[in-house]
Amino acid sequence: TAMGTITPLASVAWTAGANGLWSNAANWTGGALPDGNNVLAVTIPSDVTVTFDNSVGDTTLNTLTSLGNLKMAGGNLSTSGNLSTVAYQQTSGSINVGGSMSVTQSFAKEDAGSLKMAGGSITQSAGDLVINDGISWTTNLLTLNAQNNIDINAALNVSGTAGLALEYGQANLNAGNTSSYNVNEPV
């Protein structure tokens, strides 16, 4: 019959080495594994690759800031606010960004998993930006920026008042046979 209040931690930071699994509590400040709704903000330092894996339960944060590489390899990660990372790779899992998503150097999304956001900016600072699986965004502009070409081999789904901007250095936009740009007006 005892009652209490659980207050989420304001922030935790990655403290482990250059590579590791999100699901290992020893990799986080004070052993505070960001899982469920127990942490509001996560920070990942530069030159680090953190893999969000299947061992992590559904996790909801306010924000996630990574100066390194975030890999989605399973599970479900949500933010109510912004997500920013230098590099992003997704091979599985589901990510839902309530605010803007910013990827500043490297983006790789394979033929699996779900990526949804309000809008944002995805930049491939070297080579081609290749999108092999769909991306959805809802309310803000999504900008795709590549040093060379943009290759879209999957559906891009936008709803509401959002838009799409494409910026590429080699002046080549390659939309494969499966590409589409779906606009769904609000009901």
C-alpha positions as CSV (number, residue, x, y, z in Angstrom):
1,T,0.0,0.0,0.0
2,A,3.0,2.3,0.0
3,M,3.0,5.1,-2.6
4,G,5.8,7.1,-4.1
5,T,6.8,9.2,-7.0
6,I,9.5,8.1,-9.5
7,T,11.2,11.1,-11.1
8,P,13.2,10.5,-14.3
9,L,16.8,11.5,-14.4
10,A,17.4,14.7,-16.2
11,S,20.2,13.3,-18.3
12,V,22.7,10.5,-18.6
13,A,25.8,10.3,-20.7
14,W,27.7,7.4,-22.4
15,T,30.8,6.7,-20.3
16,A,32.1,3.5,-21.9
17,G,34.6,3.0,-24.7
18,A,34.3,3.7,-28.4
19,N,31.8,0.9,-29.1
20,G,29.1,-0.8,-27.1
21,L,25.5,-1.8,-26.6
22,W,22.9,0.6,-25.3
23,S,21.5,-2.2,-23.2
24,N,24.6,-2.5,-21.0
25,A,24.0,-0.4,-17.9
26,A,27.7,-0.3,-17.2
27,N,28.1,1.9,-20.3
28,W,26.1,4.8,-18.8
29,T,26.7,7.4,-16.1
30,G,26.1,5.8,-12.7
31,G,24.8,2.6,-14.4
32,A,21.6,4.4,-15.3
33,L,20.4,2.5,-18.4
34,P,18.1,4.8,-20.4
35,D,15.2,2.3,-20.8
36,G,11.5,2.9,-20.6
37,N,10.8,6.5,-19.4
38,N,13.4,6.7,-16.8
39,V,15.7,9.3,-18.4
40,L,14.8,12.6,-20.2
41,A,17.9,13.3,-22.2
42,V,20.9,11.2,-23.5
43,T,24.2,12.4,-24.7
44,I,26.8,10.4,-26.6
45,P,30.4,11.8,-27.0
46,S,32.3,12.0,-30.3
47,D,34.2,9.0,-31.7
48,V,31.7,6.6,-30.1
49,T,29.4,4.1,-31.7
50,V,26.4,3.1,-29.6
51,T,24.1,0.3,-30.8
52,F,20.5,0.4,-29.7
53,D,19.8,-3.3,-29.6
54,N,16.9,-5.8,-29.2
55,S,17.7,-6.1,-25.5
56,V,16.4,-2.6,-24.8
57,G,12.7,-2.2,-24.0
58,D,10.6,0.5,-25.5
59,T,12.5,3.7,-24.6
60,T,11.1,7.2,-24.7
61,L,13.4,10.3,-24.2
62,N,12.8,14.0,-24.5
63,T,16.1,14.5,-26.5
64,L,19.0,12.5,-27.8
65,T,22.3,14.3,-28.7
66,S,25.1,12.2,-30.2
67,L,28.4,13.6,-31.4
68,G,29.2,10.1,-32.6
69,N,27.4,7.3,-34.3
70,L,23.9,6.0,-33.4
71,K,23.1,2.5,-34.7
72,M,19.5,1.2,-34.6
73,A,19.7,-2.6,-34.6
74,G,16.4,-3.4,-32.9
75,G,13.9,-2.3,-30.3
76,N,11.8,0.9,-30.2
77,L,13.2,4.3,-29.5
78,S,11.1,7.5,-29.3
79,T,11.9,11.1,-28.5
80,S,9.3,13.8,-27.8
81,G,11.8,16.4,-28.9
82,N,14.8,16.5,-31.2
83,L,17.4,13.9,-32.1
84,S,20.8,14.9,-33.4
85,T,23.7,12.7,-34.4
86,V,26.8,12.9,-36.5
87,A,26.2,9.5,-38.0
88,Y,23.1,7.3,-38.2
89,Q,22.8,3.7,-39.3
90,Q,19.6,1.5,-39.1
91,T,19.4,-2.2,-39.8
92,S,16.3,-2.9,-37.7
93,G,14.0,-1.5,-35.0
94,S,11.8,1.5,-34.9
95,I,12.6,5.1,-34.2
96,N,10.0,7.9,-33.9
97,V,11.4,11.4,-33.4
98,G,8.7,13.8,-32.2
99,G,10.8,16.8,-33.1
100,S,13.5,17.4,-35.8
101,M,16.1,14.8,-36.6
102,S,19.5,16.0,-37.6
103,V,22.2,13.8,-39.2
104,T,25.3,15.9,-40.0
105,Q,27.8,13.5,-41.7
106,S,26.7,10.0,-42.5
107,F,23.3,8.3,-43.0
108,A,22.6,4.6,-43.8
109,K,19.1,3.0,-43.6
110,E,18.9,-0.5,-44.8
111,D,15.8,-2.4,-45.9
112,A,14.4,-2.9,-42.4
113,G,13.0,-0.9,-39.6
114,S,10.9,2.2,-39.3
115,L,12.1,5.9,-39.3
116,K,9.5,8.6,-38.5
117,M,10.1,12.2,-37.6
118,A,8.4,15.6,-37.6
119,G,11.1,16.8,-40.1
120,G,14.8,17.7,-40.1
121,S,17.9,17.4,-42.1
122,I,19.9,14.4,-43.3
123,T,23.4,15.1,-44.7
124,Q,25.8,12.7,-46.3
125,S,29.1,14.7,-46.2
126,A,31.0,12.3,-48.4
127,G,29.7,10.2,-51.3
128,D,26.1,9.5,-52.2
129,L,23.1,9.7,-49.9
130,V,21.3,6.3,-50.4
131,I,17.9,5.6,-49.0
132,N,16.9,2.0,-49.4
133,D,14.0,1.9,-47.0
134,G,11.1,4.4,-46.4
135,I,11.2,7.5,-44.3
136,S,8.1,9.3,-43.0
137,W,7.8,12.8,-41.7
138,T,4.8,14.9,-40.7
139,T,4.9,18.6,-40.0
140,N,8.2,20.2,-40.9
141,L,10.5,20.4,-43.9
142,L,12.9,17.4,-44.5
143,T,16.1,18.3,-46.2
144,L,18.2,15.6,-47.9
145,N,21.7,16.8,-48.6
146,A,24.5,14.9,-50.3
147,Q,28.1,15.7,-51.3
148,N,27.5,13.7,-54.5
149,N,24.2,12.1,-55.5
150,I,20.9,11.3,-53.8
151,D,19.7,7.8,-54.6
152,I,16.1,7.1,-53.4
153,N,15.1,3.5,-53.7
154,A,12.1,3.5,-51.3
155,A,8.9,5.5,-50.6
156,L,9.2,8.8,-48.9
157,N,6.0,9.5,-47.1
158,V,5.0,13.0,-46.0
159,S,1.7,14.1,-44.4
160,G,0.2,17.4,-43.2
161,T,2.0,20.6,-44.2
162,A,5.6,19.2,-44.4
163,G,7.8,19.5,-47.5
164,L,10.9,18.0,-49.0
165,A,14.1,19.8,-50.1
166,L,16.9,18.0,-52.0
167,E,20.4,19.4,-52.2
168,Y,23.2,17.5,-54.0
169,G,26.6,18.4,-55.3
170,Q,26.7,16.2,-58.5
171,A,23.3,17.3,-59.7
172,N,22.0,13.8,-59.9
173,L,18.8,12.6,-58.2
174,N,18.3,9.0,-58.9
175,A,14.8,7.8,-58.0
176,G,14.6,4.0,-58.4
177,N,11.5,2.1,-59.7
178,T,10.2,1.7,-56.2
179,S,10.5,5.4,-55.3
180,S,7.4,7.5,-54.6
181,Y,6.6,10.7,-52.8
182,N,3.3,10.4,-51.1
183,V,1.5,13.5,-49.8
184,N,-1.4,12.9,-47.4
185,E,-3.4,16.0,-46.7
186,P,-4.9,16.2,-43.2
187,V,-8.5,15.1,-42.9
